[in-house]
Amino acid sequence: MRRIVAYVITSLDGAVDDPNRLFPADVDPDHPEPPTFDDELIARESALIGQQDAVLLGRHMYDAWSRYWPTSDVQPFADFINGVKKYVVTSTPLTTEWGDAEAVHGTLADTVRDLKALPGNDIGVHGSIELAQSLIAEGLVDELHLAVAPVVDPEGRRLFERATDLQRLALVSATPTPTGALWLVYRPRGDAPASR
């Protein structure tokens, strides 16, 4: 069965609004200083999206990304997001065309159940913070990948601010990177092997 796999770039204290604030893009490549989205993070991201053949997006993220990614050359994500099947959680028709995109309606639980019943690989959740918050709060995420920047950011939303019940997660893996970032993978407790 397909899985819902959320991927979020976050600060140590859970700020998730601005990945460019956490990992600035204008770092001198000859003299990188933390935090940088380094080769290890790029490799982890590449492996993650290589297992996905669909994404679930919130409407605001779809509208923003449909204007940005078709002309972007930021790899490996540009080729992935432009070519992948996109399911957009919305109550109104899509007004922007962007590859293979489809509006989906109904409750999140029903939407997730229906998408997971289709044949295919993992379904990614990327960048859609409100959607990710809701999926996490409802216990609908099968695996959570966090790219954690070695910074503390007092601004913006926090990933788990919508969670109202205690949720126990099992650490699947924790990978430090050369520039001090972490790639953390969690699953709901009871569904994960012993952490490495």
PDB file of N, CA and C in Angstrom, residues 54-104:
ATOM      1  N   ALA A  54       3.776  10.750  -6.722  1.00  0.00           N
ATOM      2  CA  ALA A  54       2.670  11.699  -6.571  1.00  0.00           C
ATOM      3  C   ALA A  54       2.957  12.581  -5.365  1.00  0.00           C
ATOM      4  N   VAL A  55       2.362  13.773  -5.372  1.00  0.00           N
ATOM      5  CA  VAL A  55       2.441  14.659  -4.217  1.00  0.00           C
ATOM      6  C   VAL A  55       1.046  15.160  -3.881  1.00  0.00           C
ATOM      7  N   LEU A  56       0.864  15.457  -2.614  1.00  0.00           N
ATOM      8  CA  LEU A  56      -0.356  16.040  -2.098  1.00  0.00           C
ATOM      9  C   LEU A  56       0.002  17.456  -1.678  1.00  0.00           C
ATOM     10  N   LEU A  57      -0.651  18.441  -2.283  1.00  0.00           N
ATOM     11  CA  LEU A  57      -0.342  19.844  -2.023  1.00  0.00           C
ATOM     12  C   LEU A  57      -1.570  20.582  -1.510  1.00  0.00           C
ATOM     13  N   GLY A  58      -1.332  21.585  -0.677  1.00  0.00           N
ATOM     14  CA  GLY A  58      -2.386  22.519  -0.309  1.00  0.00           C
ATOM     15  C   GLY A  58      -2.584  23.510  -1.442  1.00  0.00           C
ATOM     16  N   ARG A  59      -3.735  24.155  -1.477  1.00  0.00           N
ATOM     17  CA  ARG A  59      -4.064  25.062  -2.583  1.00  0.00           C
ATOM     18  C   ARG A  59      -3.120  26.256  -2.663  1.00  0.00           C
ATOM     19  N   HIS A  60      -2.786  26.884  -1.535  1.00  0.00           N
ATOM     20  CA  HIS A  60      -1.897  28.045  -1.567  1.00  0.00           C
ATOM     21  C   HIS A  60      -0.521  27.669  -2.098  1.00  0.00           C
ATOM     22  N   MET A  61      -0.012  26.525  -1.683  1.00  0.00           N
ATOM     23  CA  MET A  61       1.295  26.079  -2.159  1.00  0.00           C
ATOM     24  C   MET A  61       1.229  25.763  -3.650  1.00  0.00           C
ATOM     25  N   TYR A  62       0.152  25.128  -4.084  1.00  0.00           N
ATOM     26  CA  TYR A  62       0.002  24.836  -5.509  1.00  0.00           C
ATOM     27  C   TYR A  62       0.040  26.122  -6.325  1.00  0.00           C
ATOM     28  N   ASP A  63      -0.732  27.119  -5.896  1.00  0.00           N
ATOM     29  CA  ASP A  63      -0.776  28.377  -6.645  1.00  0.00           C
ATOM     30  C   ASP A  63       0.594  29.047  -6.697  1.00  0.00           C
ATOM     31  N   ALA A  64       1.313  29.059  -5.574  1.00  0.00           N
ATOM     32  CA  ALA A  64       2.641  29.685  -5.536  1.00  0.00           C
ATOM     33  C   ALA A  64       3.649  28.887  -6.363  1.00  0.00           C
ATOM     34  N   TRP A  65       3.658  27.580  -6.167  1.00  0.00           N
ATOM     35  CA  TRP A  65       4.651  26.762  -6.854  1.00  0.00           C
ATOM     36  C   TRP A  65       4.378  26.656  -8.353  1.00  0.00           C
ATOM     37  N   SER A  66       3.124  26.737  -8.777  1.00  0.00           N
ATOM     38  CA  SER A  66       2.820  26.640 -10.212  1.00  0.00           C
ATOM     39  C   SER A  66       3.342  27.856 -10.964  1.00  0.00           C
ATOM     40  N   ARG A  67       3.639  28.930 -10.258  1.00  0.00           N
ATOM     41  CA  ARG A  67       4.255  30.109 -10.876  1.00  0.00           C
ATOM     42  C   ARG A  67       5.781  30.054 -10.812  1.00  0.00           C
ATOM     43  N   TYR A  68       6.332  29.324  -9.840  1.00  0.00           N
ATOM     44  CA  TYR A  68       7.781  29.309  -9.641  1.00  0.00           C
ATOM     45  C   TYR A  68       8.489  28.129 -10.316  1.00  0.00           C
ATOM     46  N   TRP A  69       8.045  26.905 -10.027  1.00  0.00           N
ATOM     47  CA  TRP A  69       8.817  25.728 -10.431  1.00  0.00           C
ATOM     48  C   TRP A  69       8.894  25.468 -11.930  1.00  0.00           C
ATOM     49  N   PRO A  70       7.887  25.814 -12.744  1.00  0.00           N
ATOM     50  CA  PRO A  70       8.030  25.525 -14.181  1.00  0.00           C
ATOM     51  C   PRO A  70       9.225  26.208 -14.843  1.00  0.00           C
ATOM     52  N   THR A  71       9.727  27.299 -14.270  1.00  0.00           N
ATOM     53  CA  THR A  71      10.888  27.979 -14.860  1.00  0.00           C
ATOM     54  C   THR A  71      12.144  27.842 -14.001  1.00  0.00           C
ATOM     55  N   SER A  72      12.076  27.034 -12.955  1.00  0.00           N
ATOM     56  CA  SER A  72      13.218  26.867 -12.050  1.00  0.00           C
ATOM     57  C   SER A  72      14.164  25.794 -12.565  1.00  0.00           C
ATOM     58  N   ASP A  73      15.456  25.987 -12.254  1.00  0.00           N
ATOM     59  CA  ASP A  73      16.437  24.957 -12.569  1.00  0.00           C
ATOM     60  C   ASP A  73      17.084  24.423 -11.288  1.00  0.00           C
ATOM     61  N   VAL A  74      16.426  24.594 -10.148  1.00  0.00           N
ATOM     62  CA  VAL A  74      16.930  24.084  -8.873  1.00  0.00           C
ATOM     63  C   VAL A  74      16.676  22.579  -8.836  1.00  0.00           C
ATOM     64  N   GLN A  75      17.756  21.833  -8.948  1.00  0.00           N
ATOM     65  CA  GLN A  75      17.655  20.376  -9.022  1.00  0.00           C
ATOM     66  C   GLN A  75      18.088  19.742  -7.700  1.00  0.00           C
ATOM     67  N   PRO A  76      17.572  18.594  -7.377  1.00  0.00           N
ATOM     68  CA  PRO A  76      16.773  17.694  -8.219  1.00  0.00           C
ATOM     69  C   PRO A  76      15.272  17.959  -8.146  1.00  0.00           C
ATOM     70  N   PHE A  77      14.872  18.944  -7.340  1.00  0.00           N
ATOM     71  CA  PHE A  77      13.458  19.102  -7.056  1.00  0.00           C
ATOM     72  C   PHE A  77      12.654  19.620  -8.249  1.00  0.00           C
ATOM     73  N   ALA A  78      13.242  20.487  -9.082  1.00  0.00           N
ATOM     74  CA  ALA A  78      12.479  21.073 -10.194  1.00  0.00           C
ATOM     75  C   ALA A  78      11.952  19.998 -11.144  1.00  0.00           C
ATOM     76  N   ASP A  79      12.815  19.093 -11.583  1.00  0.00           N
ATOM     77  CA  ASP A  79      12.358  18.041 -12.498  1.00  0.00           C
ATOM     78  C   ASP A  79      11.298  17.162 -11.835  1.00  0.00           C
ATOM     79  N   PHE A  80      11.516  16.856 -10.554  1.00  0.00           N
ATOM     80  CA  PHE A  80      10.558  16.023  -9.833  1.00  0.00           C
ATOM     81  C   PHE A  80       9.197  16.696  -9.739  1.00  0.00           C
ATOM     82  N   ILE A  81       9.130  17.896  -9.200  1.00  0.00           N
ATOM     83  CA  ILE A  81       7.837  18.528  -8.922  1.00  0.00           C
ATOM     84  C   ILE A  81       7.113  18.927 -10.203  1.00  0.00           C
ATOM     85  N   ASN A  82       7.850  19.247 -11.250  1.00  0.00           N
ATOM     86  CA  ASN A  82       7.196  19.589 -12.511  1.00  0.00           C
ATOM     87  C   ASN A  82       6.607  18.366 -13.205  1.00  0.00           C
ATOM     88  N   GLY A  83       7.220  17.196 -13.000  1.00  0.00           N
ATOM     89  CA  GLY A  83       6.766  16.005 -13.709  1.00  0.00           C
ATOM     90  C   GLY A  83       5.838  15.087 -12.940  1.00  0.00           C
ATOM     91  N   VAL A  84       5.779  15.234 -11.621  1.00  0.00           N
ATOM     92  CA  VAL A  84       5.028  14.299 -10.792  1.00  0.00           C
ATOM     93  C   VAL A  84       3.519  14.612 -10.817  1.00  0.00           C
ATOM     94  N   LYS A  85       2.704  13.598 -10.571  1.00  0.00           N
ATOM     95  CA  LYS A  85       1.260  13.777 -10.416  1.00  0.00           C
ATOM     96  C   LYS A  85       1.016  14.589  -9.151  1.00  0.00           C
ATOM     97  N   LYS A  86       0.191  15.654  -9.262  1.00  0.00           N
ATOM     98  CA  LYS A  86      -0.089  16.529  -8.138  1.00  0.00           C
ATOM     99  C   LYS A  86      -1.566  16.462  -7.774  1.00  0.00           C
ATOM    100  N   TYR A  87      -1.849  16.100  -6.533  1.00  0.00           N
ATOM    101  CA  TYR A  87      -3.205  16.133  -6.001  1.00  0.00           C
ATOM    102  C   TYR A  87      -3.301  17.366  -5.112  1.00  0.00           C
ATOM    103  N   VAL A  88      -4.246  18.246  -5.421  1.00  0.00           N
ATOM    104  CA  VAL A  88      -4.357  19.527  -4.731  1.00  0.00           C
ATOM    105  C   VAL A  88      -5.611  19.537  -3.875  1.00  0.00           C
ATOM    106  N   VAL A  89      -5.422  19.696  -2.563  1.00  0.00           N
ATOM    107  CA  VAL A  89      -6.545  19.755  -1.634  1.00  0.00           C
ATOM    108  C   VAL A  89      -7.152  21.144  -1.732  1.00  0.00           C
ATOM    109  N   THR A  90      -8.371  21.228  -2.263  1.00  0.00           N
ATOM    110  CA  THR A  90      -9.015  22.520  -2.485  1.00  0.00           C
ATOM    111  C   THR A  90     -10.519  22.339  -2.610  1.00  0.00           C
ATOM    112  N   SER A  91     -11.240  23.394  -2.334  1.00  0.00           N
ATOM    113  CA  SER A  91     -12.691  23.353  -2.502  1.00  0.00           C
ATOM    114  C   SER A  91     -13.123  24.096  -3.766  1.00  0.00           C
ATOM    115  N   THR A  92     -12.161  24.657  -4.502  1.00  0.00           N
ATOM    116  CA  THR A  92     -12.475  25.395  -5.720  1.00  0.00           C
ATOM    117  C   THR A  92     -11.651  24.856  -6.887  1.00  0.00           C
ATOM    118  N   PRO A  93     -12.116  25.089  -8.123  1.00  0.00           N
ATOM    119  CA  PRO A  93     -11.369  24.597  -9.289  1.00  0.00           C
ATOM    120  C   PRO A  93      -9.978  25.237  -9.380  1.00  0.00           C
ATOM    121  N   LEU A  94      -9.034  24.493  -9.920  1.00  0.00           N
ATOM    122  CA  LEU A  94      -7.688  25.025 -10.136  1.00  0.00           C
ATOM    123  C   LEU A  94      -7.736  26.041 -11.266  1.00  0.00           C
ATOM    124  N   THR A  95      -7.075  27.170 -11.085  1.00  0.00           N
ATOM    125  CA  THR A  95      -7.092  28.223 -12.102  1.00  0.00           C
ATOM    126  C   THR A  95      -5.777  28.309 -12.867  1.00  0.00           C
ATOM    127  N   THR A  96      -4.771  27.587 -12.407  1.00  0.00           N
ATOM    128  CA  THR A  96      -3.467  27.574 -13.065  1.00  0.00           C
ATOM    129  C   THR A  96      -3.170  26.149 -13.516  1.00  0.00           C
ATOM    130  N   GLU A  97      -2.752  26.003 -14.766  1.00  0.00           N
ATOM    131  CA  GLU A  97      -2.349  24.683 -15.250  1.00  0.00           C
ATOM    132  C   GLU A  97      -0.882  24.456 -14.928  1.00  0.00           C
ATOM    133  N   TRP A  98      -0.593  23.249 -14.434  1.00  0.00           N
ATOM    134  CA  TRP A  98       0.790  22.898 -14.112  1.00  0.00           C
ATOM    135  C   TRP A  98       0.920  21.386 -14.174  1.00  0.00           C
ATOM    136  N   GLY A  99       1.337  20.899 -15.311  1.00  0.00           N
ATOM    137  CA  GLY A  99       1.551  19.462 -15.478  1.00  0.00           C
ATOM    138  C   GLY A  99       0.313  18.653 -15.162  1.00  0.00           C
ATOM    139  N   ASP A 100       0.536  17.508 -14.557  1.00  0.00           N
ATOM    140  CA  ASP A 100      -0.536  16.576 -14.230  1.00  0.00           C
ATOM    141  C   ASP A 100      -1.061  16.899 -12.830  1.00  0.00           C
ATOM    142  N   ALA A 101      -2.015  17.834 -12.772  1.00  0.00           N
ATOM    143  CA  ALA A 101      -2.573  18.266 -11.482  1.00  0.00           C
ATOM    144  C   ALA A 101      -4.064  17.991 -11.446  1.00  0.00           C
ATOM    145  N   GLU A 102      -4.528  17.605 -10.263  1.00  0.00           N
ATOM    146  CA  GLU A 102      -5.941  17.274 -10.078  1.00  0.00           C
ATOM    147  C   GLU A 102      -6.411  17.793  -8.725  1.00  0.00           C
ATOM    148  N   ALA A 103      -7.536  18.493  -8.727  1.00  0.00           N
ATOM    149  CA  ALA A 103      -8.129  18.954  -7.465  1.00  0.00           C
ATOM    150  C   ALA A 103      -8.799  17.773  -6.770  1.00  0.00           C
ATOM    151  N   VAL A 104      -8.607  17.686  -5.450  1.00  0.00           N
ATOM    152  CA  VAL A 104      -9.280  16.656  -4.655  1.00  0.00           C
ATOM    153  C   VAL A 104     -10.066  17.344  -3.550  1.00  0.00           C
TER     154      VAL A 104
END
